[in-house]
Structure formats: C-alpha cells, structure tokens
GROMACS .gro file of C-alpha atoms in nm:
model
  288
    1UNK     CA    1  19.826  15.123  15.298
    2UNK     CA    2  19.690  15.011  14.934
    3UNK     CA    3  19.378  14.800  14.933
    4UNK     CA    4  19.420  14.447  14.719
    5UNK     CA    5  19.112  14.353  14.547
    6UNK     CA    6  19.008  14.229  14.225
    7UNK     CA    7  19.177  13.955  13.961
    8UNK     CA    8  19.558  13.921  14.047
    9UNK     CA    9  19.708  13.681  13.802
   10UNK     CA   10  20.003  13.456  13.948
   11UNK     CA   11  20.228  13.503  13.650
   12UNK     CA   12  20.385  13.188  13.487
   13UNK     CA   13  20.771  13.217  13.410
   14UNK     CA   14  20.767  13.128  13.032
   15UNK     CA   15  21.095  12.930  12.917
   16UNK     CA   16  21.267  12.862  12.606
   17UNK     CA   17  21.569  12.572  12.599
   18UNK     CA   18  21.607  12.603  12.972
   19UNK     CA   19  21.649  12.976  13.015
   20UNK     CA   20  21.374  13.216  13.098
   21UNK     CA   21  21.201  13.401  12.785
   22UNK     CA   22  21.198  13.734  12.853
   23UNK     CA   23  21.016  13.823  12.528
   24UNK     CA   24  20.739  13.573  12.597
   25UNK     CA   25  20.711  13.755  12.944
   26UNK     CA   26  20.656  14.078  12.842
   27UNK     CA   27  20.424  13.992  12.581
   28UNK     CA   28  20.198  13.792  12.860
   29UNK     CA   29  20.215  14.124  13.064
   30UNK     CA   30  20.076  14.334  12.778
   31UNK     CA   31  19.791  14.106  12.725
   32UNK     CA   32  19.709  14.066  13.086
   33UNK     CA   33  19.694  14.442  13.092
   34UNK     CA   34  19.473  14.490  12.772
   35UNK     CA   35  19.231  14.209  12.967
   36UNK     CA   36  19.169  14.484  13.248
   37UNK     CA   37  19.346  14.286  13.570
   38UNK     CA   38  19.418  14.462  13.895
   39UNK     CA   39  19.751  14.315  13.926
   40UNK     CA   40  20.027  14.008  13.857
   41UNK     CA   41  20.184  13.828  14.133
   42UNK     CA   42  20.567  13.787  14.026
   43UNK     CA   43  20.753  13.419  14.140
   44UNK     CA   44  20.462  13.265  14.318
   45UNK     CA   45  20.462  12.870  14.263
   46UNK     CA   46  20.248  12.928  13.954
   47UNK     CA   47  20.589  13.105  13.860
   48UNK     CA   48  20.760  12.804  13.915
   49UNK     CA   49  21.003  13.034  14.152
   50UNK     CA   50  21.141  12.720  14.384
   51UNK     CA   51  21.327  12.627  14.038
   52UNK     CA   52  21.447  12.988  13.992
   53UNK     CA   53  21.758  13.112  14.125
   54UNK     CA   54  21.760  13.442  14.328
   55UNK     CA   55  21.916  13.655  14.070
   56UNK     CA   56  21.670  13.506  13.799
   57UNK     CA   57  21.369  13.588  14.051
   58UNK     CA   58  21.466  13.941  14.065
   59UNK     CA   59  21.525  13.939  13.640
   60UNK     CA   60  21.157  13.806  13.614
   61UNK     CA   61  21.063  14.110  13.834
   62UNK     CA   62  21.236  14.380  13.669
   63UNK     CA   63  21.109  14.268  13.348
   64UNK     CA   64  20.737  14.270  13.485
   65UNK     CA   65  20.809  14.628  13.588
   66UNK     CA   66  20.883  14.750  13.255
   67UNK     CA   67  20.552  14.662  13.163
   68UNK     CA   68  20.340  14.662  13.455
   69UNK     CA   69  20.289  14.929  13.701
   70UNK     CA   70  20.427  14.905  14.033
   71UNK     CA   71  20.113  14.955  14.193
   72UNK     CA   72  19.981  14.682  14.027
   73UNK     CA   73  20.296  14.393  14.084
   74UNK     CA   74  20.310  14.174  14.391
   75UNK     CA   75  20.640  13.966  14.431
   76UNK     CA   76  20.650  13.592  14.600
   77UNK     CA   77  20.890  13.591  14.893
   78UNK     CA   78  20.952  13.259  15.050
   79UNK     CA   79  21.204  13.044  15.233
   80UNK     CA   80  21.323  12.873  15.588
   81UNK     CA   81  21.647  13.057  15.626
   82UNK     CA   82  21.560  13.436  15.787
   83UNK     CA   83  21.912  13.612  15.693
   84UNK     CA   84  21.853  13.467  15.328
   85UNK     CA   85  21.478  13.568  15.311
   86UNK     CA   86  21.555  13.891  15.460
   87UNK     CA   87  21.859  13.977  15.214
   88UNK     CA   88  21.580  13.900  14.927
   89UNK     CA   89  21.354  14.127  15.110
   90UNK     CA   90  21.578  14.376  15.091
   91UNK     CA   91  21.655  14.336  14.725
   92UNK     CA   92  21.276  14.336  14.630
   93UNK     CA   93  21.204  14.663  14.794
   94UNK     CA   94  21.470  14.839  14.612
   95UNK     CA   95  21.197  14.808  14.354
   96UNK     CA   96  20.839  14.988  14.327
   97UNK     CA   97  20.595  14.725  14.385
   98UNK     CA   98  20.267  14.684  14.578
   99UNK     CA   99  20.379  14.401  14.832
  100UNK     CA  100  20.488  14.061  14.890
  101UNK     CA  101  20.330  13.757  14.870
  102UNK     CA  102  20.444  13.587  15.204
  103UNK     CA  103  20.388  13.195  15.279
  104UNK     CA  104  20.478  13.009  15.592
  105UNK     CA  105  20.837  12.823  15.580
  106UNK     CA  106  20.774  12.501  15.441
  107UNK     CA  107  20.822  12.111  15.540
  108UNK     CA  108  20.963  12.205  15.890
  109UNK     CA  109  20.624  12.277  16.028
  110UNK     CA  110  20.656  12.544  16.284
  111UNK     CA  111  20.418  12.609  16.561
  112UNK     CA  112  20.140  12.880  16.561
  113UNK     CA  113  20.402  13.085  16.804
  114UNK     CA  114  20.689  13.052  16.567
  115UNK     CA  115  20.474  13.110  16.264
  116UNK     CA  116  20.355  13.482  16.434
  117UNK     CA  117  20.716  13.533  16.551
  118UNK     CA  118  20.804  13.484  16.180
  119UNK     CA  119  20.597  13.685  15.988
  120UNK     CA  120  20.625  13.970  16.281
  121UNK     CA  121  20.980  13.958  16.202
  122UNK     CA  122  20.959  14.008  15.857
  123UNK     CA  123  20.649  14.264  15.869
  124UNK     CA  124  20.901  14.449  16.091
  125UNK     CA  125  21.135  14.444  15.825
  126UNK     CA  126  20.917  14.561  15.538
  127UNK     CA  127  20.884  14.897  15.349
  128UNK     CA  128  20.631  14.738  15.131
  129UNK     CA  129  20.274  14.599  15.227
  130UNK     CA  130  20.259  14.184  15.331
  131UNK     CA  131  20.028  13.953  15.169
  132UNK     CA  132  19.985  13.654  15.396
  133UNK     CA  133  19.978  13.318  15.218
  134UNK     CA  134  19.774  13.048  15.394
  135UNK     CA  135  19.853  12.746  15.184
  136UNK     CA  136  19.877  12.432  15.431
  137UNK     CA  137  19.909  12.143  15.166
  138UNK     CA  138  20.203  12.341  14.997
  139UNK     CA  139  20.384  12.424  15.317
  140UNK     CA  140  20.253  12.175  15.550
  141UNK     CA  141  20.132  12.413  15.820
  142UNK     CA  142  19.808  12.578  15.866
  143UNK     CA  143  19.780  12.964  15.956
  144UNK     CA  144  19.479  12.915  16.270
  145UNK     CA  145  19.261  13.200  16.272
  146UNK     CA  146  19.407  13.322  16.619
  147UNK     CA  147  19.750  13.364  16.457
  148UNK     CA  148  19.585  13.542  16.158
  149UNK     CA  149  19.424  13.782  16.399
  150UNK     CA  150  19.691  13.844  16.547
  151UNK     CA  151  19.895  13.911  16.255
  152UNK     CA  152  19.644  14.104  16.115
  153UNK     CA  153  19.698  14.389  16.400
  154UNK     CA  154  20.052  14.484  16.243
  155UNK     CA  155  20.018  14.760  16.032
  156UNK     CA  156  20.251  14.610  15.715
  157UNK     CA  157  20.029  14.300  15.721
  158UNK     CA  158  19.709  14.382  15.492
  159UNK     CA  159  19.564  14.060  15.337
  160UNK     CA  160  19.591  13.705  15.308
  161UNK     CA  161  19.559  13.464  14.991
  162UNK     CA  162  19.320  13.204  15.143
  163UNK     CA  163  19.410  12.848  15.011
  164UNK     CA  164  19.328  12.749  15.414
  165UNK     CA  165  19.078  12.487  15.295
  166UNK     CA  166  18.843  12.565  15.583
  167UNK     CA  167  18.529  12.780  15.488
  168UNK     CA  168  18.466  12.867  15.856
  169UNK     CA  169  18.815  13.030  15.875
  170UNK     CA  170  18.758  13.250  15.517
  171UNK     CA  171  18.405  13.335  15.639
  172UNK     CA  172  18.574  13.433  16.004
  173UNK     CA  173  18.849  13.645  15.815
  174UNK     CA  174  18.607  13.833  15.604
  175UNK     CA  175  18.363  13.889  15.883
  176UNK     CA  176  18.669  14.035  16.095
  177UNK     CA  177  18.739  14.279  15.846
  178UNK     CA  178  19.094  14.339  15.938
  179UNK     CA  179  19.287  14.164  15.621
  180UNK     CA  180  19.174  14.188  15.228
  181UNK     CA  181  19.047  13.842  15.163
  182UNK     CA  182  19.172  13.717  14.799
  183UNK     CA  183  19.041  13.365  14.705
  184UNK     CA  184  19.348  13.135  14.626
  185UNK     CA  185  19.121  12.829  14.533
  186UNK     CA  186  19.004  12.925  14.152
  187UNK     CA  187  18.680  12.706  14.223
  188UNK     CA  188  18.586  12.903  14.522
  189UNK     CA  189  18.606  13.274  14.363
  190UNK     CA  190  18.212  13.309  14.321
  191UNK     CA  191  18.154  13.205  14.685
  192UNK     CA  192  18.460  13.415  14.819
  193UNK     CA  193  18.353  13.735  14.631
  194UNK     CA  194  17.983  13.682  14.709
  195UNK     CA  195  18.042  13.687  15.087
  196UNK     CA  196  18.276  13.985  15.105
  197UNK     CA  197  18.633  13.885  14.995
  198UNK     CA  198  18.824  14.150  14.790
  199UNK     CA  199  18.945  13.938  14.498
  200UNK     CA  200  19.115  13.646  14.386
  201UNK     CA  201  19.503  13.528  14.296
  202UNK     CA  202  19.410  13.308  14.030
  203UNK     CA  203  19.614  13.102  13.812
  204UNK     CA  204  19.361  12.996  13.593
  205UNK     CA  205  19.273  13.387  13.502
  206UNK     CA  206  19.552  13.299  13.274
  207UNK     CA  207  19.295  13.224  13.002
  208UNK     CA  208  18.934  13.379  12.970
  209UNK     CA  209  19.097  13.682  13.185
  210UNK     CA  210  18.852  13.933  13.047
  211UNK     CA  211  18.578  13.718  13.204
  212UNK     CA  212  18.720  13.683  13.546
  213UNK     CA  213  18.737  14.050  13.515
  214UNK     CA  214  18.359  14.070  13.436
  215UNK     CA  215  18.270  13.820  13.719
  216UNK     CA  216  18.432  14.071  14.000
  217UNK     CA  217  18.232  14.347  13.840
  218UNK     CA  218  17.897  14.149  13.857
  219UNK     CA  219  17.943  14.047  14.204
  220UNK     CA  220  18.027  14.407  14.313
  221UNK     CA  221  17.725  14.546  14.106
  222UNK     CA  222  17.478  14.265  14.312
  223UNK     CA  223  17.426  14.122  13.942
  224UNK     CA  224  17.483  13.765  14.148
  225UNK     CA  225  17.243  13.595  13.824
  226UNK     CA  226  17.533  13.720  13.549
  227UNK     CA  227  17.783  13.641  13.819
  228UNK     CA  228  17.672  13.261  13.848
  229UNK     CA  229  17.630  13.245  13.479
  230UNK     CA  230  17.996  13.376  13.423
  231UNK     CA  231  18.129  13.150  13.694
  232UNK     CA  232  17.959  12.850  13.592
  233UNK     CA  233  18.102  12.935  13.213
  234UNK     CA  234  18.449  12.927  13.352
  235UNK     CA  235  18.434  12.659  13.610
  236UNK     CA  236  18.526  12.351  13.350
  237UNK     CA  237  18.827  12.542  13.241
  238UNK     CA  238  18.917  12.627  13.592
  239UNK     CA  239  18.916  12.224  13.661
  240UNK     CA  240  19.106  12.173  13.358
  241UNK     CA  241  19.392  12.378  13.453
  242UNK     CA  242  19.423  12.199  13.767
  243UNK     CA  243  19.389  11.871  13.652
  244UNK     CA  244  19.794  11.827  13.638
  245UNK     CA  245  20.036  11.975  13.849
  246UNK     CA  246  20.033  12.359  13.825
  247UNK     CA  247  20.119  12.538  13.571
  248UNK     CA  248  20.168  12.248  13.341
  249UNK     CA  249  19.783  12.281  13.154
  250UNK     CA  250  19.812  12.631  13.162
  251UNK     CA  251  20.154  12.660  13.012
  252UNK     CA  252  20.013  12.422  12.749
  253UNK     CA  253  19.702  12.622  12.675
  254UNK     CA  254  19.943  12.957  12.636
  255UNK     CA  255  20.128  12.778  12.402
  256UNK     CA  256  19.820  12.710  12.131
  257UNK     CA  257  19.789  13.071  12.142
  258UNK     CA  258  20.148  13.119  12.032
  259UNK     CA  259  20.214  13.323  12.343
  260UNK     CA  260  20.491  13.101  12.488
  261UNK     CA  261  20.656  12.769  12.457
  262UNK     CA  262  20.510  12.476  12.646
  263UNK     CA  263  20.827  12.412  12.876
  264UNK     CA  264  20.838  12.370  13.264
  265UNK     CA  265  21.157  12.332  13.472
  266UNK     CA  266  21.247  12.015  13.666
  267UNK     CA  267  21.118  11.856  13.873
  268UNK     CA  268  20.809  11.936  13.701
  269UNK     CA  269  20.680  11.787  13.359
  270UNK     CA  270  20.460  11.900  13.066
  271UNK     CA  271  20.071  11.793  13.102
  272UNK     CA  272  19.978  11.440  12.993
  273UNK     CA  273  19.845  11.407  12.632
  274UNK     CA  274  19.535  11.293  12.800
  275UNK     CA  275  19.516  11.645  12.964
  276UNK     CA  276  19.635  11.845  12.660
  277UNK     CA  277  19.415  11.682  12.445
  278UNK     CA  278  19.108  11.777  12.725
  279UNK     CA  279  19.243  12.106  12.681
  280UNK     CA  280  19.241  12.121  12.315
  281UNK     CA  281  18.902  12.028  12.293
  282UNK     CA  282  18.786  12.286  12.551
  283UNK     CA  283  18.943  12.560  12.412
  284UNK     CA  284  18.833  12.468  12.063
  285UNK     CA  285  18.492  12.453  12.148
  286UNK     CA  286  18.509  12.763  12.358
  287UNK     CA  287  18.616  12.996  12.056
  288UNK     CA  288  18.322  12.826  11.820
   0.00000   0.00000   0.00000
C-alpha cells in the first residue's frame, strides 16, 4: 500500500462561460508539479464536485491524468446512494490512480455502526487505497475514534484527511500509527506535522506552493525554528483563502496571475469585493 504524505493540493476546477476550462486545468497541474507537490486531489469540495455531473468529474480526472502521474492523483468519491457510488467507484478504478478520498454520506447522519458498514462495503469493493475524509461540518456526522480504529483494520483503508475538529482525536490517530494522518485544516498544518502527521490536503497551497512544500521538509529535518517561520509567513494568506466560501478566494487569487477565470458554479458566488481587495493587497505586499 502506498503511503500518503507531504503536500496534496485539492484542485479547483476552472470554468469559463459555464463550462470546464480544460486548458486552464492542464496549466494549473503543470504549475503545481513544478512547485514540487506530492500529489493532487481531483473533485474534492474545493473542486466544486457537487456542481459537476459524474461525466464531468471523469473528464476532469482524465485531463489531470494527462499531466500528473497516476501515483500522485487522488479522486474524490461521495454520495448517499450506494449503487450509484459503487458505479462511480468502478469508473474511477478504470484509471491509474493512487487512491480515492471518501467522506461520510452527507445530510442523513447515519449511526457509527452504519458508517462502519458503509465504508467497509466500499473498501471491500475497492481496488485502490481509500483515504477517509472526516469532515463533520460538511457531512453532519463525526467519524468517532472507535469507528476510525475499526476501519483502520481494513487493508484498503490507509489514511484519513482530518477535519474532525478534535485535537484529541488527531493525536490519538497519530499515536495509533495505523493510518496516515493528513491535515485537512490548513491553519493546523504545522501542529499536525510536528506531532507526527504525514502531510496535508491543503486548499490554500494553490498559492505559495513551494513554501508549503518547504514547510514539510523543514519539519522532517527537525528544523522547527525554520518551520515556524515558514508557517507564520503563510498563515495570513491561509486565513484569507477561507474568508469567503471555498474556493472563491482561491480562484480569485489564481485569476490575478492569469491562471484561470474568476468563475464558480451556482450556488457559489465569487468572493465579495472586500475579500478580493484584501487578497490583492496581500499578494501585492508579498511580491515586494
């Protein structure tokens, strides 16, 4: 089983006049690889996956795979209707990918026993590694520690993207050593890495990507003074990127460099002018 570590960028999905902007997506992938990222995540929430059809999601995946080696590509997979999720799983697994990122079924708030059964069913059906996505503020349900420990025994379940909001749970998972722990809350990257987490799936790492990559290297080399300096330099930007519903601020920032158009799909809207102004001011100051 592969190890999931380092900086993984959950890709935004560029749009132009309502359609996926595939040239911009390719350009973004080339740029991120040059910055030294360990991998990319396709069709996560940052990629506006709920606003893409299943066919569009697979088109995005195929486009990314034109640029990024499959060993560095993770694909988001979500839903609440098991046969539909399994059908998408089958389609994804026809591609050469490193793994799938799998959140709990959203909105319906199943029991912990039901969550265990859901993930086990999909893991049994999987031919690639599974990264659990614990994000209760989006799904409405926590994956509790006992459930995560039970699922960690499955040979296909190898990592967790940790947005659980519990530092005690994070530390327990790291101490267990059964799952690779990837930080999913960008402002907690340094803390997670310093305590033994393996990496991060960080939306804000679309910007200053090389500095995020350097942060991981500094922690690995036990140069915590340098890591703190790098992290606190990044922190104002990280906070800015989440000052509007994700990925509005990120897309605006990327549009300033000509990477893509500043366009999102409904029900999301572009960032408010106050946020755009703050992003412009920050980037201008950082470039001096």
